[in-house]
């Protein structure tokens, strides 16, 4: 992208500046003429001879022309009044002195045929300097006085990045605010067609490549990035330009309400690491999804977790009859309950329970009678589950079996199982337990009226215990930031995006299908760490060291979304694929193997349980390869 604008765009960029400059030229020309006249009046004691008026007219014309040239050459019209300083005042004083010397030369020229009055050029220089500087000091005082909003907070000089619908809505909100916090100097946009635009009286003053220059020239204090549809690569490029300017940078994130046309100033936030991922914003068929949720009794297991709590936030917007949040962590459940009450006035039913406790779970089903279930309860920390395999097996496998079997028994209409890419060709305890969870759902599908679906995706940014919070804590301590391997990659998506696609997939699934979410391109953990350090205003390997620790047990260098036995089919939604596995599973045999696995855990036969689990997850025990689907 070029930083040089075409001629038409350059005219537009300078349009508002020229209007302001012409006004300044007119005011200064008047002051120069007034200074000439007043100097003569004072010297002649307000009794100027009629013959002198011809000289005055000549001097006024000549000095006005020369002053305009001097002002233009010195750059005094490029100075914002609010940022007038001593160097700018000295420029005006020098120009006034120069004009006075010219007047002295004209008054004292040999053979001029007139009385030489040296007081006239001296008075002129003093008056001219005082008036020119005084005008700008007055503007500066006015600018500072009007830079305070009605509630006493300063009005920030702002540039809006993006001259589209979101930018238009932001300008409209600022213009209608009784106590605005922003003075929008202009917009920037990379669309050539918009370089000749003016939105609500605010001109497009350049492109994103011009931001550094514009911040310097116009004293910009804040940059608002109002492009909610921009990809991560574009946000990354703009942020790299902005972060060197010293201005505060805030972003309008790509959330559904904004994409659908409801942008507000209070939705702007600091740029976060997930904004820099090379991902397209999600646009979902909310009318179809809402029809699946509206009026239903929705149960979310793991309701206090990162995925579960975000499911709750989005589902309450779809008018469920009841929302039941179930989990073991009372504190996290309490937090999301209070948040929903405070933000949307919705009071969910909160149940503290363990999904692997069959008796307790049946009590919950009997009392609450859920009709739609999102099963998000799971242990997900790979290294931690390597050292605690029994808990991973019981929570992720036994808990899934208990919940899914109860769903059939109590006539649940739809059951959505939240899985992970680590279930594909599993190498860890966590991945293997999630793969067996997928097998449970696939085996139960079609047994009764309950519609089952599996949603599989990769890492979510910002979830508790995940890489981003860990790196942030390491940066806050001054480093080092620990990375297992420089080439290790992972699929990433944001928590809201993952949940939007989970809900959308729930409208598609009916018979145990696996829905895989489009995770985009895999991201190097090393690149993520470098971006995060830079976002803190620090230099990688200088301010904060990067340390490589080696691949941990159970970890893969690169994750997968499908295995060789699965067939990927496109759905009607571009970010959701359907995956079919033609290897049928013997349900009764699977139930027996799960019982055996749980018994091994109870008997503390950890090594045997590990071996048994991996055999089960890899399909060596219950998949009937020779049976047709």
Coordinates of C-alpha atoms in Angstrom, one line a residue:
X1 CA 0.0 0.0 0.0
X2 CA 1.4 3.4 -0.9
X3 CA 1.4 6.3 1.5
X4 CA 1.2 8.9 -1.3
X5 CA -2.4 9.9 -2.2
X6 CA -3.5 10.6 -5.7
X7 CA -4.2 14.3 -6.7
X8 CA -7.9 14.1 -5.9
X9 CA -7.3 12.5 -2.6
X10 CA -4.6 15.1 -1.7
X11 CA -7.1 17.9 -2.5
X12 CA -9.6 16.3 -0.1
X13 CA -7.1 15.8 2.6
X14 CA -6.1 19.5 2.4
X15 CA -9.7 20.8 2.0
X16 CA -10.5 21.5 5.6
X17 CA -6.9 22.7 6.2
X18 CA -7.2 25.3 3.4
X19 CA -10.4 26.6 4.8
X20 CA -8.8 27.1 8.2
X21 CA -5.6 28.6 6.6
X22 CA -7.6 31.1 4.4
X23 CA -9.4 32.3 7.5
X24 CA -6.0 32.8 9.3
X25 CA -4.6 34.6 6.3
X26 CA -7.6 37.0 6.2
X27 CA -7.3 37.7 9.9
X28 CA -3.5 38.2 9.8
X29 CA -3.8 40.5 6.7
X30 CA -6.3 42.6 8.6
X31 CA -3.9 42.8 11.6
X32 CA -1.0 43.8 9.4
X33 CA -3.0 46.6 7.8
X34 CA -4.4 47.7 11.1
X35 CA -0.8 47.8 12.5
X36 CA 0.3 50.1 9.7
X37 CA -2.6 52.4 10.1
X38 CA -2.4 52.6 13.9
X39 CA 1.4 53.3 13.7
X40 CA 0.8 56.3 11.4
X41 CA -2.2 57.5 13.5
X42 CA -0.1 57.4 16.7
X43 CA 2.9 59.2 15.1
X44 CA 0.7 61.9 13.5
X45 CA -1.5 62.1 16.6
X46 CA -4.5 61.0 14.7
X47 CA -4.2 63.9 12.2
X48 CA -2.8 62.3 9.1
X49 CA -2.2 64.7 6.2
X50 CA -4.2 63.8 3.1
X51 CA -1.0 63.3 1.1
X52 CA 0.2 60.6 3.5
X53 CA -2.8 58.3 2.8
X54 CA -1.4 57.4 -0.6
X55 CA 1.8 56.1 1.1
X56 CA -0.3 54.2 3.7
X57 CA -2.3 52.4 0.9
X58 CA 1.0 51.5 -0.9
X59 CA 2.6 50.2 2.4
X60 CA -0.5 48.2 3.3
X61 CA -0.7 46.5 -0.1
X62 CA 3.0 45.7 -0.2
X63 CA 3.4 44.5 3.5
X64 CA 0.2 42.4 3.2
X65 CA 1.6 40.5 0.2
X66 CA 5.0 40.1 1.8
X67 CA 3.5 39.0 5.1
X68 CA 1.4 36.2 3.4
X69 CA 4.5 34.9 1.7
X70 CA 6.5 35.0 5.0
X71 CA 3.7 33.3 6.9
X72 CA 3.5 30.5 4.3
X73 CA 7.2 29.9 4.2
X74 CA 7.6 29.8 8.0
X75 CA 4.8 27.2 8.4
X76 CA 2.9 29.2 11.1
X77 CA -0.5 28.1 9.6
X78 CA 0.4 24.4 10.2
X79 CA 0.5 25.0 14.0
X80 CA -2.6 23.9 15.9
X81 CA -3.6 26.8 18.2
X82 CA -3.8 24.5 21.2
X83 CA -0.1 23.6 20.8
X84 CA 1.2 27.1 20.2
X85 CA 4.7 27.4 21.8
X86 CA 7.5 29.9 22.3
X87 CA 9.2 28.9 19.0
X88 CA 6.0 29.8 17.1
X89 CA 5.7 33.1 18.8
X90 CA 9.4 33.9 18.0
X91 CA 8.7 33.2 14.3
X92 CA 5.9 35.8 14.4
X93 CA 8.1 38.3 16.1
X94 CA 10.9 37.8 13.6
X95 CA 8.4 38.2 10.7
X96 CA 7.0 41.4 12.3
X97 CA 10.6 42.7 12.7
X98 CA 11.3 41.9 9.1
X99 CA 8.2 43.8 7.9
X100 CA 9.2 46.7 10.1
X101 CA 12.6 46.9 8.5
X102 CA 11.0 46.9 5.0
X103 CA 8.8 49.7 6.1
X104 CA 11.8 51.5 7.5
X105 CA 13.6 51.1 4.1
X106 CA 10.6 52.4 2.2
X107 CA 10.1 55.4 4.5
X108 CA 13.8 56.4 4.5
X109 CA 14.6 55.7 0.9
X110 CA 16.7 58.6 -0.6
X111 CA 14.7 61.0 -2.7
X112 CA 11.4 59.8 -1.3
X113 CA 10.5 63.4 -0.9
X114 CA 8.9 63.1 2.5
X115 CA 9.8 63.6 6.1
X116 CA 11.5 60.6 7.7
X117 CA 9.7 59.4 10.8
X118 CA 11.6 56.4 12.3
X119 CA 9.0 55.9 15.0
X120 CA 6.5 54.6 12.4
X121 CA 8.4 51.3 11.5
X122 CA 9.3 50.8 15.2
X123 CA 5.7 51.1 16.3
X124 CA 4.5 49.0 13.4
X125 CA 6.8 46.1 14.3
X126 CA 5.7 46.2 18.0
X127 CA 2.0 46.4 17.2
X128 CA 2.2 43.8 14.5
X129 CA 4.0 41.3 16.7
X130 CA 1.7 41.9 19.6
X131 CA -1.5 41.5 17.5
X132 CA -0.3 38.5 15.6
X133 CA 0.9 36.7 18.7
X134 CA -2.1 37.9 20.7
X135 CA -4.6 36.4 18.2
X136 CA -3.0 33.0 18.5
X137 CA -2.7 33.1 22.3
X138 CA -6.4 33.9 22.4
X139 CA -7.1 30.9 20.1
X140 CA -4.9 28.7 22.3
X141 CA -6.8 29.8 25.5
X142 CA -10.1 29.1 23.8
X143 CA -8.9 25.7 22.5
X144 CA -7.9 24.7 26.0
X145 CA -11.0 26.0 27.6
X146 CA -13.2 24.1 25.1
X147 CA -11.1 21.0 25.5
X148 CA -12.9 20.3 28.7
X149 CA -16.2 18.4 28.5
X150 CA -19.2 19.3 30.6
X151 CA -18.1 16.8 33.3
X152 CA -14.6 18.2 33.5
X153 CA -12.8 15.5 31.6
X154 CA -10.5 16.5 28.7
X155 CA -11.7 16.2 25.1
X156 CA -9.2 14.1 23.2
X157 CA -8.1 15.0 19.7
X158 CA -9.0 11.8 17.8
X159 CA -8.6 10.2 14.4
X160 CA -11.1 7.5 13.4
X161 CA -9.7 4.7 11.3
X162 CA -12.4 3.5 8.9
X163 CA -14.9 5.6 7.0
X164 CA -17.5 2.9 6.7
X165 CA -20.8 2.2 8.6
X166 CA -19.1 1.8 12.0
X167 CA -17.2 5.1 11.6
X168 CA -20.4 6.9 10.6
X169 CA -22.2 5.5 13.7
X170 CA -19.4 6.6 15.9
X171 CA -19.4 10.2 14.5
X172 CA -23.1 10.4 14.9
X173 CA -22.9 9.3 18.5
X174 CA -20.1 11.9 19.2
X175 CA -22.0 14.7 17.5
X176 CA -25.2 14.0 19.6
X177 CA -23.4 13.6 22.9
X178 CA -24.1 16.5 25.4
X179 CA -20.6 16.0 26.9
X180 CA -18.4 14.6 24.2
X181 CA -15.0 13.1 25.1
X182 CA -13.6 13.2 21.6
X183 CA -12.9 15.9 19.0
X184 CA -12.6 14.0 15.8
X185 CA -10.0 15.8 13.6
X186 CA -10.7 13.5 10.7
X187 CA -10.9 9.9 9.4
X188 CA -8.5 7.7 7.5
X189 CA -9.4 5.0 5.1
X190 CA -7.6 2.9 2.5
X191 CA -10.4 2.9 0.0
X192 CA -9.4 5.2 -2.8
X193 CA -13.1 6.1 -3.5
X194 CA -13.4 7.4 0.0
X195 CA -10.5 9.9 -0.2
X196 CA -12.9 12.5 -1.6
X197 CA -15.5 11.8 1.2
X198 CA -16.7 13.8 4.1
X199 CA -18.8 12.0 6.7
X200 CA -21.1 14.1 8.9
X201 CA -18.8 17.1 8.2
X202 CA -15.7 15.2 9.1
X203 CA -13.2 14.8 6.2
X204 CA -11.2 11.8 5.3
X205 CA -7.7 13.1 5.7
X206 CA -5.6 10.3 4.6
X207 CA -4.8 6.5 4.6
X208 CA -3.7 4.3 7.3
X209 CA -0.1 4.7 6.2
X210 CA -0.4 8.4 6.9
X211 CA -1.3 7.9 10.6
X212 CA 2.2 8.5 12.0
X213 CA 2.4 11.8 10.1
X214 CA -1.1 12.9 11.0
X215 CA -0.6 12.2 14.7
X216 CA 2.5 14.4 14.7
X217 CA 1.0 17.3 12.6
X218 CA -2.4 17.4 14.3
X219 CA -1.5 16.6 17.9
X220 CA -3.7 13.5 18.0
X221 CA -4.1 11.9 21.4
X222 CA -6.3 8.9 20.5
X223 CA -6.9 6.6 17.5
X224 CA -10.2 4.7 17.3
X225 CA -10.0 1.7 14.9
X226 CA -13.6 1.3 13.6
X227 CA -13.3 -1.6 11.2
X228 CA -15.1 -4.5 12.9
X229 CA -15.0 -6.6 9.6
X230 CA -11.2 -6.3 9.2
X231 CA -9.1 -9.5 9.3
X232 CA -6.4 -10.0 11.9
X233 CA -3.6 -9.3 9.4
X234 CA -5.0 -5.9 8.7
X235 CA -5.5 -5.0 12.4
X236 CA -2.0 -6.2 13.0
X237 CA -0.6 -3.8 10.3
X238 CA -2.6 -0.9 11.5
X239 CA -1.7 -1.5 15.2
X240 CA 2.0 -1.7 14.2
X241 CA 1.7 1.8 12.7
X242 CA -0.2 3.2 15.6
X243 CA 1.8 1.8 18.5
X244 CA 4.8 3.9 17.5
X245 CA 2.9 7.2 17.5
X246 CA 2.4 7.5 21.3
X247 CA -1.3 8.0 20.9
X248 CA -3.8 5.8 22.7
X249 CA -5.2 3.1 20.4
X250 CA -8.6 1.5 20.9
X251 CA -10.5 -0.9 18.7
X252 CA -14.1 -1.7 17.9
X253 CA -14.1 -5.5 18.1
X254 CA -15.8 -7.9 15.7
X255 CA -18.8 -9.0 17.8
X256 CA -22.2 -9.8 16.2
X257 CA -24.1 -6.7 17.4
X258 CA -21.4 -4.5 15.8
X259 CA -21.2 -6.4 12.5
X260 CA -25.0 -6.3 12.3
X261 CA -24.9 -2.5 12.6
X262 CA -25.0 -1.4 16.2
X263 CA -21.6 0.2 17.0
X264 CA -21.3 2.4 20.1
X265 CA -18.4 4.3 21.7
X266 CA -18.5 2.3 24.9
X267 CA -17.7 -0.9 22.8
X268 CA -14.2 0.4 22.0
X269 CA -11.5 -1.4 24.0
X270 CA -7.8 -1.7 24.1
X271 CA -6.3 -3.9 21.3
X272 CA -5.9 -7.5 22.5
X273 CA -3.8 -10.3 21.2
X274 CA -6.8 -12.1 19.7
X275 CA -7.4 -9.1 17.5
X276 CA -4.1 -9.8 15.7
X277 CA -5.0 -13.3 14.6
X278 CA -5.6 -13.7 10.9
X279 CA -9.3 -14.5 11.2
X280 CA -12.4 -13.3 9.6
X281 CA -15.3 -12.1 11.9
X282 CA -18.1 -14.6 12.3
X283 CA -21.5 -13.9 10.8
X284 CA -24.1 -16.4 11.9
X285 CA -27.8 -17.1 11.1
X286 CA -29.1 -15.9 14.5
X287 CA -32.7 -16.2 13.5
X288 CA -32.2 -19.9 12.9
X289 CA -30.2 -20.4 16.0
X290 CA -32.7 -18.5 18.2
X291 CA -35.5 -20.7 17.0
X292 CA -33.5 -23.7 18.5
X293 CA -33.0 -22.0 21.9
X294 CA -36.1 -19.7 22.4
X295 CA -38.4 -21.2 25.0
X296 CA -36.1 -24.1 25.8
X297 CA -34.8 -25.3 29.2
X298 CA -31.1 -25.0 28.5
X299 CA -28.5 -26.8 30.7
X300 CA -24.8 -25.9 30.4
X301 CA -22.4 -28.2 32.2
X302 CA -19.1 -26.6 33.1
X303 CA -21.2 -23.4 33.3
X304 CA -18.6 -21.4 35.2
X305 CA -15.8 -22.2 32.8
X306 CA -14.5 -20.1 29.9
X307 CA -16.7 -21.8 27.3
X308 CA -19.6 -22.4 29.6
X309 CA -19.9 -18.9 30.8
X310 CA -19.6 -17.4 27.3
X311 CA -22.3 -19.9 26.2
X312 CA -24.5 -18.5 29.0
X313 CA -23.9 -14.9 27.9
X314 CA -24.9 -15.6 24.3
X315 CA -27.8 -18.0 25.1
X316 CA -29.6 -15.5 27.4
X317 CA -29.9 -13.2 24.4
X318 CA -32.0 -15.9 22.6
X319 CA -34.9 -16.0 25.2
X320 CA -34.5 -19.5 26.8
X321 CA -37.3 -20.4 29.2
X322 CA -34.7 -21.4 31.7
X323 CA -30.9 -21.4 31.8
X324 CA -29.3 -23.9 34.2
X325 CA -25.6 -23.5 34.9
X326 CA -24.1 -26.6 36.4
X327 CA -20.5 -27.1 37.6
X328 CA -18.2 -27.9 40.5
X329 CA -16.6 -24.4 40.9
X330 CA -19.0 -22.4 43.1
X331 CA -17.0 -19.2 42.8
X332 CA -17.0 -19.1 39.0
X333 CA -20.7 -20.1 38.9
X334 CA -21.5 -17.3 41.3
X335 CA -19.5 -14.8 39.1
X336 CA -21.4 -15.6 35.9
X337 CA -24.7 -15.6 37.8
X338 CA -24.1 -12.1 39.2
X339 CA -22.9 -10.9 35.8
X340 CA -26.0 -12.1 34.0
X341 CA -28.2 -10.5 36.7
X342 CA -26.3 -7.2 36.4
X343 CA -26.0 -6.9 32.7
X344 CA -29.2 -8.4 31.2
X345 CA -31.4 -8.8 34.3
X346 CA -31.5 -12.6 33.8
X347 CA -31.3 -14.9 36.8
X348 CA -30.1 -18.4 35.9
X349 CA -30.6 -21.5 37.9
X350 CA -27.2 -22.4 39.4
X351 CA -26.5 -26.0 40.4
X352 CA -23.3 -27.1 42.1
X353 CA -22.8 -30.7 41.0
X354 CA -20.2 -33.1 39.7
X355 CA -21.1 -34.6 36.2
X356 CA -19.6 -38.0 37.1
X357 CA -21.9 -38.3 40.2
X358 CA -24.8 -40.2 38.6
X359 CA -27.1 -39.9 41.6
X360 CA -26.7 -36.2 41.9
X361 CA -27.0 -35.7 38.2
X362 CA -30.3 -37.7 38.0
X363 CA -31.7 -35.4 40.8
X364 CA -30.8 -32.4 38.7
X365 CA -32.5 -33.9 35.5
X366 CA -35.6 -34.9 37.5
X367 CA -36.0 -31.5 39.0
X368 CA -34.9 -29.2 36.1
X369 CA -36.1 -31.2 33.1
X370 CA -33.6 -29.7 30.5
X371 CA -34.6 -29.9 26.9
X372 CA -31.2 -28.7 25.4
X373 CA -27.8 -29.5 26.8
X374 CA -24.4 -28.0 26.0
X375 CA -21.9 -30.4 27.7
X376 CA -18.8 -28.2 28.2
X377 CA -17.6 -29.7 31.5
X378 CA -14.1 -31.1 31.1
X379 CA -10.6 -31.1 32.4
X380 CA -8.6 -29.6 29.6
X381 CA -5.0 -28.9 30.9
X382 CA -2.8 -31.3 29.0
X383 CA 0.3 -31.4 31.2
X384 CA -1.8 -31.5 34.4
X385 CA -3.9 -34.4 33.1
X386 CA -0.8 -36.3 32.3
X387 CA 0.0 -36.4 36.0
X388 CA -3.7 -36.9 37.0
X389 CA -5.0 -39.4 34.5
X390 CA -7.6 -40.9 36.8
X391 CA -9.3 -37.6 37.3
X392 CA -9.2 -36.9 33.5
X393 CA -10.8 -40.3 32.8
X394 CA -13.6 -39.9 35.4
X395 CA -14.5 -36.4 34.6
X396 CA -14.2 -36.4 30.8
X397 CA -15.4 -39.9 30.1
X398 CA -17.5 -41.0 33.0
X399 CA -19.0 -37.6 33.3
X400 CA -19.9 -37.5 29.6
X401 CA -21.4 -41.0 29.8
X402 CA -23.6 -40.1 32.8
X403 CA -24.8 -36.9 31.3
X404 CA -25.5 -38.3 27.8
X405 CA -27.3 -41.4 29.1
X406 CA -29.5 -39.2 31.4
X407 CA -30.3 -37.0 28.4
X408 CA -31.9 -40.0 26.6
X409 CA -33.7 -41.2 29.7
X410 CA -35.3 -37.8 30.4
X411 CA -36.2 -37.0 26.8
X412 CA -33.7 -34.2 26.1
X413 CA -34.4 -32.8 22.6
X414 CA -30.8 -31.9 21.7
X415 CA -27.4 -32.7 23.2
X416 CA -24.2 -30.8 22.1
X417 CA -20.8 -32.2 23.1
X418 CA -17.9 -29.7 23.2
X419 CA -14.8 -31.5 22.0
X420 CA -11.3 -30.5 21.0
X421 CA -8.7 -31.0 18.2
X422 CA -6.6 -32.9 20.7
X423 CA -9.1 -35.8 20.4
X424 CA -7.8 -36.4 16.8
X425 CA -5.0 -39.1 16.9
X426 CA -4.6 -38.4 20.6
X427 CA -1.2 -38.4 22.2
X428 CA -2.2 -37.1 25.6
X429 CA -4.5 -38.2 28.4
X430 CA -6.7 -35.2 27.9
X431 CA -7.0 -35.8 24.2
X432 CA -7.7 -39.5 24.6
X433 CA -10.5 -38.9 27.1
X434 CA -12.1 -36.4 24.8
X435 CA -11.9 -38.8 21.9
X436 CA -13.7 -41.5 24.0
X437 CA -16.3 -38.8 24.8
X438 CA -16.8 -38.4 21.1
X439 CA -17.2 -42.2 20.8
X440 CA -19.9 -42.2 23.5
X441 CA -21.9 -39.5 21.7
X442 CA -21.5 -41.3 18.3
X443 CA -22.7 -44.6 19.8
X444 CA -25.7 -43.1 21.5
X445 CA -26.9 -41.1 18.5
X446 CA -29.9 -42.5 16.8
X447 CA -30.9 -44.7 19.8
X448 CA -33.9 -42.5 20.8
X449 CA -35.4 -39.1 20.0
X450 CA -32.5 -37.1 21.4
X451 CA -30.5 -35.4 18.7
X452 CA -26.7 -35.6 19.4
X453 CA -24.0 -33.4 17.9
X454 CA -20.2 -33.0 18.5
X455 CA -18.4 -29.7 18.1
X456 CA -14.6 -30.0 17.7
X457 CA -12.3 -27.0 17.7
X458 CA -8.8 -26.0 18.8
X459 CA -7.4 -23.7 21.5
X460 CA -9.4 -20.7 22.7
X461 CA -7.5 -17.5 23.5
X462 CA -7.8 -16.2 27.0
X463 CA -9.4 -19.2 28.7
X464 CA -8.2 -19.9 32.2
X465 CA -4.9 -21.8 32.4
X466 CA -4.3 -21.3 28.7
X467 CA -1.2 -19.9 27.0
X468 CA -2.2 -16.2 26.9
X469 CA -2.9 -15.6 30.6
X470 CA 0.2 -17.6 31.4
X471 CA 2.4 -15.5 29.1
X472 CA 0.8 -12.2 30.4
X473 CA 1.7 -13.3 34.0
X474 CA 5.3 -14.1 32.9
X475 CA 5.6 -10.7 31.2
X476 CA 4.3 -8.9 34.2
X477 CA 7.0 -10.6 36.3
X478 CA 9.6 -9.3 33.8
X479 CA 10.1 -12.6 32.1
X480 CA 11.2 -15.0 30.9
X481 CA 8.4 -16.0 28.6
X482 CA 8.6 -19.8 28.4
X483 CA 7.9 -21.6 25.1
X484 CA 8.2 -25.3 24.5
X485 CA 9.5 -25.1 21.0
X486 CA 10.0 -22.3 18.5
X487 CA 8.2 -24.2 15.7
X488 CA 5.2 -25.5 17.7
X489 CA 1.9 -24.4 16.3
X490 CA -1.7 -24.4 17.5
X491 CA -5.1 -23.6 16.1
X492 CA -6.6 -20.6 17.9
X493 CA -9.9 -18.8 18.0
X494 CA -11.5 -16.4 20.5
X495 CA -13.9 -17.6 23.1
X496 CA -16.9 -15.6 21.7
X497 CA -16.2 -16.9 18.2
X498 CA -15.9 -20.5 19.4
X499 CA -19.2 -20.2 21.3
X500 CA -21.0 -18.6 18.3
X501 CA -20.0 -21.5 16.1
X502 CA -20.9 -24.1 18.8
X503 CA -24.4 -22.6 19.0
X504 CA -24.7 -22.5 15.2
X505 CA -23.6 -26.1 14.9
X506 CA -26.2 -27.1 17.4
X507 CA -28.8 -26.1 14.9
X508 CA -27.3 -28.5 12.3
X509 CA -26.5 -31.6 14.3
X510 CA -29.0 -34.5 14.5
X511 CA -27.4 -37.9 14.5
X512 CA -24.0 -37.7 16.2
X513 CA -22.2 -35.8 13.5
X514 CA -18.9 -34.2 14.3
X515 CA -18.8 -30.5 13.4
X516 CA -15.4 -29.0 13.0
X517 CA -14.9 -25.3 13.2
X518 CA -12.8 -23.5 10.7
X519 CA -9.8 -22.5 12.8
X520 CA -8.0 -20.7 10.1
X521 CA -4.2 -21.1 9.8
X522 CA -2.2 -22.5 12.7
X523 CA -0.3 -20.0 14.7
X524 CA 3.2 -20.3 16.0
X525 CA 3.3 -20.1 19.8
X526 CA 6.6 -18.2 19.4
X527 CA 4.9 -15.5 17.2
X528 CA 2.1 -15.2 19.7
X529 CA 4.7 -14.6 22.5
X530 CA 6.5 -11.9 20.4
X531 CA 3.2 -10.1 19.6
X532 CA 2.2 -10.1 23.3
X533 CA 5.5 -8.7 24.4
X534 CA 5.3 -5.9 21.8
X535 CA 1.7 -5.1 22.9
X536 CA 3.1 -4.4 26.3
X537 CA 5.4 -1.8 24.8
X538 CA 8.5 -4.0 25.3
X539 CA 11.1 -5.5 23.0
X540 CA 11.3 -9.3 22.7
X541 CA 14.7 -10.8 23.9
X542 CA 15.8 -7.3 25.2
X543 CA 13.2 -6.2 27.7
X544 CA 11.7 -9.7 28.1
X545 CA 13.7 -12.8 27.4
X546 CA 12.2 -15.8 25.5
X547 CA 13.1 -19.2 26.9
X548 CA 12.6 -22.6 25.2
X549 CA 11.8 -25.5 27.6
X550 CA 11.2 -28.4 25.3
X551 CA 8.0 -30.4 24.3
X552 CA 6.2 -31.7 27.4
X553 CA 4.7 -35.2 27.8
X554 CA 1.5 -35.6 25.8
X555 CA 2.1 -32.5 23.6
X556 CA 2.2 -32.5 19.8
X557 CA 4.2 -30.1 17.7
X558 CA 1.2 -29.6 15.5
X559 CA -2.5 -30.3 16.1
X560 CA -5.0 -31.9 13.7
X561 CA -8.7 -31.3 13.1
X562 CA -9.4 -34.7 11.3
X563 CA -8.1 -38.2 11.3
X564 CA -7.6 -40.5 8.3
X565 CA -10.9 -42.3 8.9
X566 CA -13.0 -39.2 8.8
X567 CA -14.7 -37.7 5.7
X568 CA -15.1 -33.9 5.7
X569 CA -18.3 -32.4 4.2
X570 CA -19.0 -28.7 3.7
X571 CA -22.2 -27.4 5.4
X572 CA -24.3 -24.4 4.5
X573 CA -22.1 -22.3 6.8
X574 CA -18.7 -21.5 5.5
X575 CA -16.9 -21.8 8.9
X576 CA -18.5 -25.1 9.9
X577 CA -17.6 -28.5 8.3
X578 CA -19.3 -31.8 9.1
X579 CA -17.1 -34.8 9.7
X580 CA -18.4 -38.4 9.3
X581 CA -16.6 -41.5 10.6
X582 CA -17.8 -44.7 8.9
X583 CA -16.4 -47.0 11.7
X584 CA -19.4 -48.0 13.9
X585 CA -19.1 -48.4 17.6
X586 CA -20.6 -51.2 19.7
X587 CA -22.4 -49.3 22.5
X588 CA -22.7 -52.2 24.9
X589 CA -19.0 -53.1 24.5
X590 CA -18.1 -49.4 25.0
X591 CA -20.1 -49.2 28.2
X592 CA -18.3 -52.2 29.5
X593 CA -14.9 -50.8 28.6
X594 CA -15.7 -47.5 30.3
X595 CA -16.7 -49.5 33.5
X596 CA -13.4 -51.3 33.3
X597 CA -11.5 -48.1 32.8
X598 CA -13.2 -46.5 35.8
X599 CA -12.5 -49.6 37.9
X600 CA -8.8 -49.4 37.1
X601 CA -8.8 -45.8 38.2
X602 CA -10.6 -46.7 41.5
X603 CA -8.0 -49.4 42.0
X604 CA -5.2 -46.9 41.5
X605 CA -3.8 -48.9 38.6
X606 CA -2.7 -45.7 36.8
X607 CA -0.3 -47.2 34.4
X608 CA -2.7 -49.9 33.3
X609 CA -5.5 -47.2 33.0
X610 CA -3.2 -45.1 30.7
X611 CA -2.5 -48.1 28.4
X612 CA -6.2 -49.1 28.4
X613 CA -7.4 -45.6 27.6
X614 CA -5.0 -45.1 24.7
X615 CA -6.1 -48.5 23.2
X616 CA -9.8 -47.5 23.6
X617 CA -9.3 -44.0 22.2
X618 CA -7.4 -45.3 19.1
X619 CA -10.4 -47.7 18.4
X620 CA -8.6 -50.9 19.1
X621 CA -11.4 -52.2 21.4
X622 CA -14.9 -51.1 20.4
X623 CA -14.9 -50.0 16.7
X624 CA -16.4 -52.6 14.5
X625 CA -14.5 -52.0 11.3
X626 CA -16.3 -54.6 9.2
X627 CA -19.9 -53.6 10.0
X628 CA -21.7 -51.2 7.7
X629 CA -22.8 -47.9 9.1

